[in-house]
């Protein structure tokens, strides 16, 4: 058996944990630089606020209904996610953290457990220990667990926020209830194609011939079909190191000088190197891109990227920043107002598999330097110690006018209780 645990309206719920006065009020969370709506409470959804909509287009509606607006507090959300996932790991040794607010559990050897009661206990414990409401779906396969979770979320009162698909009758009823466009793993194009041949729900999909599904939706679609039929095909995927790591940002203003962009690209490269070291990996290829503001039709437009094969695998901030600047020099053109840049490191392999070269390699002193930098920055705060190429006063400040306190990750923001 598999269980899918999903945190309800996760970002909004994180804000509510420390603001109980907003328990039944509409809440939205915005994207970086307070641009678009990326999360909504149920109350905000009921007002018709669409996901991904630019916030400024709905100012009148937001003010009319006194909607609480928050800038994204990713430090808080990440820490709350870690707390939830730590609790979930107590319920099964097999856990797949699917996203910041979702996880699969595999219940092997749980034959003597009453899984409905077990799932309801998970709901209560996570709520009690973190304040985050969750929904639990339990079923013989991952795809069915996803549907069971959807039912638990849709009907929390009837299911106690936990729905268990345990019989063939329940499976068929759940599949007939699930629209084809809502099936996990079926994207917009495939759902349109299926609707065009009369497939309106998940049950209709499971009645298709295997050969048709494989031809039009590849082996991945066929595995999904079998999973929906109750045949376990998709298994738990344990955490793997990322294959690509990207750091990209829009600038607060248009940059026109090479030195301005060079400092930003170097900083992005250093951020990528930190992420590499955190997962104990090296990279051997990097991509740098820059482009102008596509919304400014009154300005000349330019966009370019450059891929560089590194002479040796590395996770040194010094090396990666150096090669990123080399790539930038190849694509930068004067006379343009640049709005965004980014660095992506690729061909990532574990540190212990590094292939050394005969004549050129990273300076061995970099290992000790990077360890010292990471230790200081982890102890005293990010960007406490920087490389000389970085702007010592610039702190990568995004527009976050409605940022809530970092209640759980910053001692200065810890909540105060008046007794």
Tab-separated table of C-alpha atoms in Angstrom:
chain	number	residue	atom	x	y	z
A	1	UNK	CA	0.000	0.000	0.000
A	2	UNK	CA	1.022	3.587	-0.679
A	3	UNK	CA	-0.003	6.826	1.003
A	4	UNK	CA	0.222	10.314	-0.442
A	5	UNK	CA	0.362	13.052	2.160
A	6	UNK	CA	-0.317	16.574	0.906
A	7	UNK	CA	-0.208	19.755	2.988
A	8	UNK	CA	-3.358	21.805	2.397
A	9	UNK	CA	-2.698	25.256	0.884
A	10	UNK	CA	0.812	24.917	2.274
A	11	UNK	CA	2.224	28.451	1.982
A	12	UNK	CA	-0.985	30.004	3.322
A	13	UNK	CA	-1.111	27.412	6.111
A	14	UNK	CA	2.475	28.239	7.147
A	15	UNK	CA	1.512	31.886	7.537
A	16	UNK	CA	-1.594	30.938	9.552
A	17	UNK	CA	0.382	28.854	12.057
A	18	UNK	CA	1.806	32.076	13.482
A	19	UNK	CA	-1.205	34.257	12.659
A	20	UNK	CA	-4.233	32.375	14.048
A	21	UNK	CA	-6.288	35.553	13.574
A	22	UNK	CA	-6.216	34.753	9.834
A	23	UNK	CA	-7.637	31.240	10.285
A	24	UNK	CA	-10.762	31.885	8.204
A	25	UNK	CA	-9.587	34.909	6.213
A	26	UNK	CA	-8.543	34.935	2.552
A	27	UNK	CA	-4.760	34.747	2.096
A	28	UNK	CA	-2.538	34.948	-0.977
A	29	UNK	CA	1.218	34.517	-1.295
A	30	UNK	CA	3.092	36.279	-4.092
A	31	UNK	CA	6.052	35.263	-6.236
A	32	UNK	CA	9.540	36.766	-6.056
A	33	UNK	CA	9.515	40.564	-6.184
A	34	UNK	CA	5.831	40.501	-5.180
A	35	UNK	CA	4.697	39.829	-8.725
A	36	UNK	CA	2.130	37.066	-9.255
A	37	UNK	CA	-0.114	34.965	-7.031
A	38	UNK	CA	1.536	31.581	-6.342
A	39	UNK	CA	-0.568	30.328	-3.428
A	40	UNK	CA	-4.139	30.887	-2.207
A	41	UNK	CA	-6.179	29.834	0.788
A	42	UNK	CA	-9.575	28.257	0.110
A	43	UNK	CA	-11.206	31.580	0.951
A	44	UNK	CA	-9.075	33.360	-1.660
A	45	UNK	CA	-9.919	30.704	-4.249
A	46	UNK	CA	-13.620	31.269	-3.543
A	47	UNK	CA	-13.191	34.944	-4.424
A	48	UNK	CA	-12.088	33.944	-7.932
A	49	UNK	CA	-8.439	34.945	-7.555
A	50	UNK	CA	-6.629	32.871	-10.207
A	51	UNK	CA	-3.287	31.149	-9.718
A	52	UNK	CA	-0.439	32.951	-11.493
A	53	UNK	CA	-2.346	36.209	-11.920
A	54	UNK	CA	-0.416	39.507	-11.545
A	55	UNK	CA	-1.321	40.928	-8.156
A	56	UNK	CA	-1.706	44.512	-9.367
A	57	UNK	CA	-4.593	43.513	-11.658
A	58	UNK	CA	-6.727	42.508	-8.642
A	59	UNK	CA	-6.025	45.352	-6.229
A	60	UNK	CA	-9.668	46.435	-6.051
A	61	UNK	CA	-10.881	42.904	-5.272
A	62	UNK	CA	-8.111	42.369	-2.720
A	63	UNK	CA	-8.980	45.566	-0.863
A	64	UNK	CA	-12.734	44.969	-1.025
A	65	UNK	CA	-12.457	41.571	0.683
A	66	UNK	CA	-9.553	42.484	2.990
A	67	UNK	CA	-7.309	39.773	1.563
A	68	UNK	CA	-4.072	39.260	3.514
A	69	UNK	CA	-1.104	39.439	1.147
A	70	UNK	CA	2.299	37.910	1.902
A	71	UNK	CA	5.656	38.013	0.146
A	72	UNK	CA	7.174	34.529	-0.229
A	73	UNK	CA	8.910	33.514	3.002
A	74	UNK	CA	10.841	30.518	1.659
A	75	UNK	CA	12.982	30.215	4.784
A	76	UNK	CA	9.815	29.667	6.832
A	77	UNK	CA	8.179	27.357	4.276
A	78	UNK	CA	11.308	25.238	3.906
A	79	UNK	CA	11.685	24.807	7.651
A	80	UNK	CA	8.014	23.954	8.160
A	81	UNK	CA	8.252	21.434	5.310
A	82	UNK	CA	11.254	19.800	6.993
A	83	UNK	CA	9.277	19.492	10.233
A	84	UNK	CA	6.340	17.853	8.453
A	85	UNK	CA	8.567	15.436	6.511
A	86	UNK	CA	10.462	14.482	9.674
A	87	UNK	CA	7.185	13.539	11.331
A	88	UNK	CA	6.039	11.552	8.290
A	89	UNK	CA	9.287	9.569	8.246
A	90	UNK	CA	8.277	8.134	11.645
A	91	UNK	CA	5.358	6.299	10.038
A	92	UNK	CA	7.265	4.332	7.389
A	93	UNK	CA	10.922	3.663	6.555
A	94	UNK	CA	10.099	4.154	2.858
A	95	UNK	CA	9.407	7.810	2.140
A	96	UNK	CA	9.638	9.812	-1.080
A	97	UNK	CA	9.581	13.582	-0.593
A	98	UNK	CA	7.801	14.496	-3.808
A	99	UNK	CA	7.736	18.277	-3.343
A	100	UNK	CA	7.930	20.870	-0.586
A	101	UNK	CA	4.391	19.951	0.521
A	102	UNK	CA	3.907	16.353	-0.679
A	103	UNK	CA	5.350	12.978	0.227
A	104	UNK	CA	4.661	9.332	-0.581
A	105	UNK	CA	4.895	6.642	2.078
A	106	UNK	CA	5.083	2.925	1.286
A	107	UNK	CA	3.404	0.551	3.722
A	108	UNK	CA	5.205	-2.762	3.248
A	109	UNK	CA	4.575	-5.254	6.055
A	110	UNK	CA	1.647	-3.288	7.473
A	111	UNK	CA	-0.871	-6.117	7.010
A	112	UNK	CA	-1.968	-6.046	10.638
A	113	UNK	CA	-2.489	-2.271	10.668
A	114	UNK	CA	-5.878	-0.630	10.178
A	115	UNK	CA	-4.647	1.851	7.603
A	116	UNK	CA	-7.669	4.168	7.736
A	117	UNK	CA	-7.073	4.684	11.460
A	118	UNK	CA	-3.320	4.941	10.832
A	119	UNK	CA	-3.859	7.672	8.246
A	120	UNK	CA	-6.201	9.615	10.514
A	121	UNK	CA	-3.538	9.431	13.244
A	122	UNK	CA	-0.995	10.956	10.834
A	123	UNK	CA	-3.398	13.817	10.108
A	124	UNK	CA	-3.883	14.549	13.814
A	125	UNK	CA	-0.207	14.287	14.752
A	126	UNK	CA	1.060	16.575	11.977
A	127	UNK	CA	-1.617	19.145	12.822
A	128	UNK	CA	-0.814	18.968	16.542
A	129	UNK	CA	2.970	19.177	16.186
A	130	UNK	CA	3.247	21.699	13.314
A	131	UNK	CA	-0.137	23.386	12.929
A	132	UNK	CA	-0.210	22.381	9.253
A	133	UNK	CA	-3.431	20.704	8.018
A	134	UNK	CA	-2.826	17.735	5.717
A	135	UNK	CA	-4.802	15.280	3.596
A	136	UNK	CA	-3.911	11.589	3.308
A	137	UNK	CA	-4.791	9.245	0.452
A	138	UNK	CA	-4.060	5.515	0.811
A	139	UNK	CA	-4.310	2.974	-2.014
A	140	UNK	CA	-2.588	-0.065	-3.568
A	141	UNK	CA	-0.610	2.109	-6.026
A	142	UNK	CA	0.909	5.604	-6.148
A	143	UNK	CA	-1.465	6.873	-8.860
A	144	UNK	CA	-4.500	5.644	-6.912
A	145	UNK	CA	-3.090	7.157	-3.706
A	146	UNK	CA	-2.955	10.479	-5.535
A	147	UNK	CA	-6.653	10.162	-6.394
A	148	UNK	CA	-7.507	9.064	-2.851
A	149	UNK	CA	-5.719	12.150	-1.559
A	150	UNK	CA	-7.765	14.339	-3.877
A	151	UNK	CA	-10.964	12.825	-2.442
A	152	UNK	CA	-9.739	13.347	1.142
A	153	UNK	CA	-8.989	16.995	0.377
A	154	UNK	CA	-12.318	17.547	-1.394
A	155	UNK	CA	-14.406	15.911	1.352
A	156	UNK	CA	-12.536	16.444	4.642
A	157	UNK	CA	-15.597	16.117	6.877
A	158	UNK	CA	-16.795	12.825	5.389
A	159	UNK	CA	-13.309	11.274	5.285
A	160	UNK	CA	-11.608	12.814	8.356
A	161	UNK	CA	-9.052	14.092	5.796
A	162	UNK	CA	-7.993	10.498	5.029
A	163	UNK	CA	-9.433	8.334	2.246
A	164	UNK	CA	-8.500	4.678	1.832
A	165	UNK	CA	-9.134	2.889	-1.477
A	166	UNK	CA	-9.273	-0.702	-0.315
A	167	UNK	CA	-11.761	-2.452	-2.621
A	168	UNK	CA	-12.346	-2.809	-6.336
A	169	UNK	CA	-15.665	-1.012	-5.957
A	170	UNK	CA	-13.941	1.968	-4.320
A	171	UNK	CA	-11.257	2.023	-7.036
A	172	UNK	CA	-13.777	2.129	-9.890
A	173	UNK	CA	-15.938	4.722	-8.138
A	174	UNK	CA	-12.901	6.948	-7.499
A	175	UNK	CA	-11.715	6.635	-11.114
A	176	UNK	CA	-15.145	7.539	-12.481
A	177	UNK	CA	-15.207	10.589	-10.192
A	178	UNK	CA	-11.771	11.816	-11.402
A	179	UNK	CA	-11.768	13.912	-14.575
A	180	UNK	CA	-9.092	12.932	-17.072
A	181	UNK	CA	-7.420	16.361	-16.876
A	182	UNK	CA	-7.025	15.866	-13.101
A	183	UNK	CA	-5.150	12.567	-13.348
A	184	UNK	CA	-1.611	12.772	-11.997
A	185	UNK	CA	0.861	12.473	-14.878
A	186	UNK	CA	-1.533	13.391	-17.696
A	187	UNK	CA	-0.634	16.814	-19.018
A	188	UNK	CA	-2.708	19.322	-20.950
A	189	UNK	CA	-1.853	17.983	-24.407
A	190	UNK	CA	-2.561	14.363	-23.531
A	191	UNK	CA	-5.818	15.248	-21.774
A	192	UNK	CA	-7.009	17.102	-24.877
A	193	UNK	CA	-6.088	14.147	-27.069
A	194	UNK	CA	-7.940	11.761	-24.755
A	195	UNK	CA	-11.008	14.004	-24.550
A	196	UNK	CA	-11.117	14.118	-28.348
A	197	UNK	CA	-11.631	10.335	-28.424
A	198	UNK	CA	-14.273	10.407	-25.693
A	199	UNK	CA	-12.124	9.712	-22.629
A	200	UNK	CA	-13.607	11.970	-19.959
A	201	UNK	CA	-12.475	10.338	-16.732
A	202	UNK	CA	-9.756	8.129	-15.279
A	203	UNK	CA	-11.899	4.997	-15.517
A	204	UNK	CA	-12.390	5.468	-19.280
A	205	UNK	CA	-8.615	5.778	-19.587
A	206	UNK	CA	-8.013	2.417	-17.897
A	207	UNK	CA	-10.266	0.724	-20.496
A	208	UNK	CA	-8.039	1.755	-23.425
A	209	UNK	CA	-5.914	-0.851	-25.165
A	210	UNK	CA	-2.308	-1.051	-23.935
A	211	UNK	CA	-1.015	-0.725	-27.497
A	212	UNK	CA	-2.867	2.575	-28.043
A	213	UNK	CA	-1.654	4.038	-24.756
A	214	UNK	CA	1.956	3.021	-25.430
A	215	UNK	CA	1.860	4.408	-28.986
A	216	UNK	CA	0.348	7.778	-28.079
A	217	UNK	CA	1.627	8.274	-24.523
A	218	UNK	CA	4.837	6.200	-24.448
A	219	UNK	CA	5.780	3.631	-21.821
A	220	UNK	CA	5.246	6.251	-19.103
A	221	UNK	CA	1.567	6.522	-19.996
A	222	UNK	CA	1.263	2.734	-20.013
A	223	UNK	CA	2.764	2.489	-16.527
A	224	UNK	CA	0.306	5.111	-15.330
A	225	UNK	CA	-2.600	3.124	-16.798
A	226	UNK	CA	-1.473	-0.044	-15.015
A	227	UNK	CA	-1.076	1.882	-11.766
A	228	UNK	CA	-4.637	3.183	-12.067
A	229	UNK	CA	-5.810	-0.381	-12.682
A	230	UNK	CA	-4.409	-1.292	-9.272
A	231	UNK	CA	-1.272	-3.007	-10.596
A	232	UNK	CA	1.720	-1.525	-8.681
A	233	UNK	CA	4.027	-0.152	-11.374
A	234	UNK	CA	5.397	3.109	-9.975
A	235	UNK	CA	7.560	2.587	-6.901
A	236	UNK	CA	8.998	4.891	-4.263
A	237	UNK	CA	11.869	7.006	-5.618
A	238	UNK	CA	14.482	7.790	-3.030
A	239	UNK	CA	16.141	11.196	-2.961
A	240	UNK	CA	18.743	11.690	-5.659
A	241	UNK	CA	21.192	14.501	-6.208
A	242	UNK	CA	20.043	17.144	-8.656
A	243	UNK	CA	21.244	16.744	-12.250
A	244	UNK	CA	21.199	20.488	-12.963
A	245	UNK	CA	21.399	23.409	-10.549
A	246	UNK	CA	20.311	26.894	-11.563
A	247	UNK	CA	20.481	30.318	-9.951
A	248	UNK	CA	18.686	33.039	-11.913
A	249	UNK	CA	17.354	36.444	-10.950
A	250	UNK	CA	15.746	39.495	-12.479
A	251	UNK	CA	17.630	42.676	-11.631
A	252	UNK	CA	15.922	45.371	-9.567
A	253	UNK	CA	16.755	47.869	-12.350
A	254	UNK	CA	18.078	47.590	-15.889
A	255	UNK	CA	21.859	47.083	-15.979
A	256	UNK	CA	23.868	48.570	-18.807
A	257	UNK	CA	27.491	48.112	-17.725
A	258	UNK	CA	29.516	44.915	-17.943
A	259	UNK	CA	30.837	45.288	-14.380
A	260	UNK	CA	27.301	45.376	-12.931
A	261	UNK	CA	26.305	42.175	-14.708
A	262	UNK	CA	29.657	40.524	-13.985
A	263	UNK	CA	29.130	40.960	-10.236
A	264	UNK	CA	25.648	39.440	-10.450
A	265	UNK	CA	26.737	36.492	-12.617
A	266	UNK	CA	29.654	35.790	-10.286
A	267	UNK	CA	27.278	35.822	-7.300
A	268	UNK	CA	24.888	33.441	-9.073
A	269	UNK	CA	27.793	31.113	-9.883
A	270	UNK	CA	28.917	31.166	-6.244
A	271	UNK	CA	25.365	30.282	-5.172
A	272	UNK	CA	25.421	27.284	-7.540
A	273	UNK	CA	28.730	26.161	-6.075
A	274	UNK	CA	27.250	26.282	-2.560
A	275	UNK	CA	24.397	24.030	-3.667
A	276	UNK	CA	26.879	21.631	-5.278
A	277	UNK	CA	28.900	21.354	-2.075
A	278	UNK	CA	25.756	20.864	-0.027
A	279	UNK	CA	24.880	17.733	-2.017
A	280	UNK	CA	28.576	16.709	-2.224
A	281	UNK	CA	28.774	17.009	-6.017
A	282	UNK	CA	30.949	18.506	-8.728
A	283	UNK	CA	29.987	19.940	-12.102
A	284	UNK	CA	31.898	19.896	-15.369
A	285	UNK	CA	29.694	22.126	-17.552
A	286	UNK	CA	28.038	25.473	-16.989
A	287	UNK	CA	25.646	27.714	-18.895
A	288	UNK	CA	25.383	31.485	-18.510
A	289	UNK	CA	22.575	33.534	-20.024
A	290	UNK	CA	21.601	37.199	-20.124
A	291	UNK	CA	18.620	38.946	-21.633
A	292	UNK	CA	16.900	42.292	-21.779
A	293	UNK	CA	13.423	43.167	-20.571
A	294	UNK	CA	10.967	41.725	-23.086
A	295	UNK	CA	8.181	43.922	-21.698
A	296	UNK	CA	10.046	47.102	-22.684
A	297	UNK	CA	9.162	47.252	-26.365
A	298	UNK	CA	10.649	50.752	-26.501
A	299	UNK	CA	14.151	49.337	-25.912
A	300	UNK	CA	16.335	47.182	-28.193
A	301	UNK	CA	16.128	43.487	-27.322
A	302	UNK	CA	18.936	40.954	-26.945
A	303	UNK	CA	19.184	37.463	-25.493
A	304	UNK	CA	22.109	35.065	-25.525
A	305	UNK	CA	23.556	32.121	-23.653
A	306	UNK	CA	26.914	30.403	-23.608
A	307	UNK	CA	27.801	26.850	-22.564
A	308	UNK	CA	31.316	26.142	-21.317
A	309	UNK	CA	32.849	22.723	-20.797
A	310	UNK	CA	35.077	23.034	-17.737
A	311	UNK	CA	38.608	21.620	-17.990
A	312	UNK	CA	38.001	19.721	-14.736
A	313	UNK	CA	35.101	18.861	-12.445
A	314	UNK	CA	34.779	21.240	-9.504
A	315	UNK	CA	32.510	22.705	-6.848
A	316	UNK	CA	34.869	25.541	-5.953
A	317	UNK	CA	33.182	28.947	-5.911
A	318	UNK	CA	36.436	30.477	-7.124
A	319	UNK	CA	36.621	28.221	-10.183
A	320	UNK	CA	32.947	28.325	-11.114
A	321	UNK	CA	32.770	32.120	-10.793
A	322	UNK	CA	35.897	32.442	-12.952
A	323	UNK	CA	34.489	30.289	-15.756
A	324	UNK	CA	31.089	31.980	-15.534
A	325	UNK	CA	32.739	35.335	-16.192
A	326	UNK	CA	34.554	33.847	-19.190
A	327	UNK	CA	31.181	32.758	-20.561
A	328	UNK	CA	29.683	36.189	-19.866
A	329	UNK	CA	32.494	37.902	-21.768
A	330	UNK	CA	31.589	35.851	-24.843
A	331	UNK	CA	27.922	36.901	-24.902
A	332	UNK	CA	27.829	40.412	-23.430
A	333	UNK	CA	27.123	43.228	-25.880
A	334	UNK	CA	27.235	46.921	-24.930
A	335	UNK	CA	24.330	49.200	-25.746
A	336	UNK	CA	21.584	47.077	-24.189
A	337	UNK	CA	19.642	47.400	-20.941
A	338	UNK	CA	19.824	43.960	-19.312
A	339	UNK	CA	17.103	42.817	-16.915
A	340	UNK	CA	17.942	39.185	-16.096
A	341	UNK	CA	20.863	36.773	-15.935
A	342	UNK	CA	21.448	33.274	-14.719
A	343	UNK	CA	23.957	30.469	-14.208
A	344	UNK	CA	23.156	26.775	-14.623
A	345	UNK	CA	25.686	24.088	-13.682
A	346	UNK	CA	25.357	20.731	-15.440
A	347	UNK	CA	27.016	17.322	-15.841
A	348	UNK	CA	26.802	16.860	-12.087
A	349	UNK	CA	28.470	13.841	-10.488
A	350	UNK	CA	29.213	12.851	-6.881
A	351	UNK	CA	32.482	14.134	-5.431
A	352	UNK	CA	33.837	10.622	-4.852
A	353	UNK	CA	33.589	9.796	-8.586
A	354	UNK	CA	35.628	12.796	-9.728
A	355	UNK	CA	37.952	12.046	-12.642
A	356	UNK	CA	41.259	13.868	-12.234
A	357	UNK	CA	43.182	15.292	-15.187
A	358	UNK	CA	46.900	14.976	-15.832
A	359	UNK	CA	47.865	18.596	-16.394
A	360	UNK	CA	45.096	20.842	-15.066
A	361	UNK	CA	42.887	20.657	-12.021
A	362	UNK	CA	41.309	22.752	-9.300
A	363	UNK	CA	43.723	24.182	-6.749
A	364	UNK	CA	43.666	21.756	-3.776
A	365	UNK	CA	43.726	24.766	-1.424
A	366	UNK	CA	40.196	25.591	-2.619
A	367	UNK	CA	38.799	22.640	-0.652
A	368	UNK	CA	39.888	24.100	2.692
A	369	UNK	CA	38.841	27.610	1.643
A	370	UNK	CA	35.360	26.447	0.652
A	371	UNK	CA	34.967	24.479	3.881
A	372	UNK	CA	35.906	27.580	5.889
A	373	UNK	CA	33.493	29.782	3.902
A	374	UNK	CA	30.614	27.332	4.310
A	375	UNK	CA	31.243	26.963	8.039
A	376	UNK	CA	31.314	30.724	8.630
A	377	UNK	CA	28.260	31.426	6.473
A	378	UNK	CA	26.281	28.591	8.044
A	379	UNK	CA	27.197	29.798	11.532
A	380	UNK	CA	26.885	33.564	11.183
A	381	UNK	CA	24.442	33.940	8.311
A	382	UNK	CA	24.440	33.709	4.540
A	383	UNK	CA	26.796	36.133	2.751
A	384	UNK	CA	28.786	36.841	5.939
A	385	UNK	CA	31.883	35.864	3.970
A	386	UNK	CA	32.096	36.641	0.250
A	387	UNK	CA	34.621	36.468	-2.548
A	388	UNK	CA	36.346	39.688	-3.563
A	389	UNK	CA	34.541	39.779	-6.917
A	390	UNK	CA	31.190	40.199	-5.145
A	391	UNK	CA	29.705	43.511	-4.076
A	392	UNK	CA	30.311	43.500	-0.336
A	393	UNK	CA	27.284	45.730	0.356
A	394	UNK	CA	24.796	44.110	-1.999
A	395	UNK	CA	22.557	41.526	-0.368
A	396	UNK	CA	20.498	40.223	-3.319
A	397	UNK	CA	17.515	42.166	-2.051
A	398	UNK	CA	14.230	41.271	-3.697
A	399	UNK	CA	11.117	43.395	-3.459
A	400	UNK	CA	9.371	41.830	-0.463
A	401	UNK	CA	7.162	44.508	0.987
A	402	UNK	CA	4.847	42.034	2.737
A	403	UNK	CA	7.362	39.543	4.130
A	404	UNK	CA	6.360	37.833	7.351
A	405	UNK	CA	8.965	37.161	10.074
A	406	UNK	CA	11.194	34.087	9.825
A	407	UNK	CA	9.617	32.713	12.979
A	408	UNK	CA	11.503	29.390	13.041
A	409	UNK	CA	14.869	30.188	11.429
A	410	UNK	CA	15.897	33.590	12.820
A	411	UNK	CA	16.329	34.093	16.554
A	412	UNK	CA	15.400	37.777	16.178
A	413	UNK	CA	12.032	36.803	14.656
A	414	UNK	CA	11.083	34.184	17.210
A	415	UNK	CA	7.490	34.598	18.334
A	416	UNK	CA	6.859	36.426	21.623
A	417	UNK	CA	4.156	35.094	23.946
A	418	UNK	CA	2.624	37.467	26.479
A	419	UNK	CA	1.325	35.648	29.568
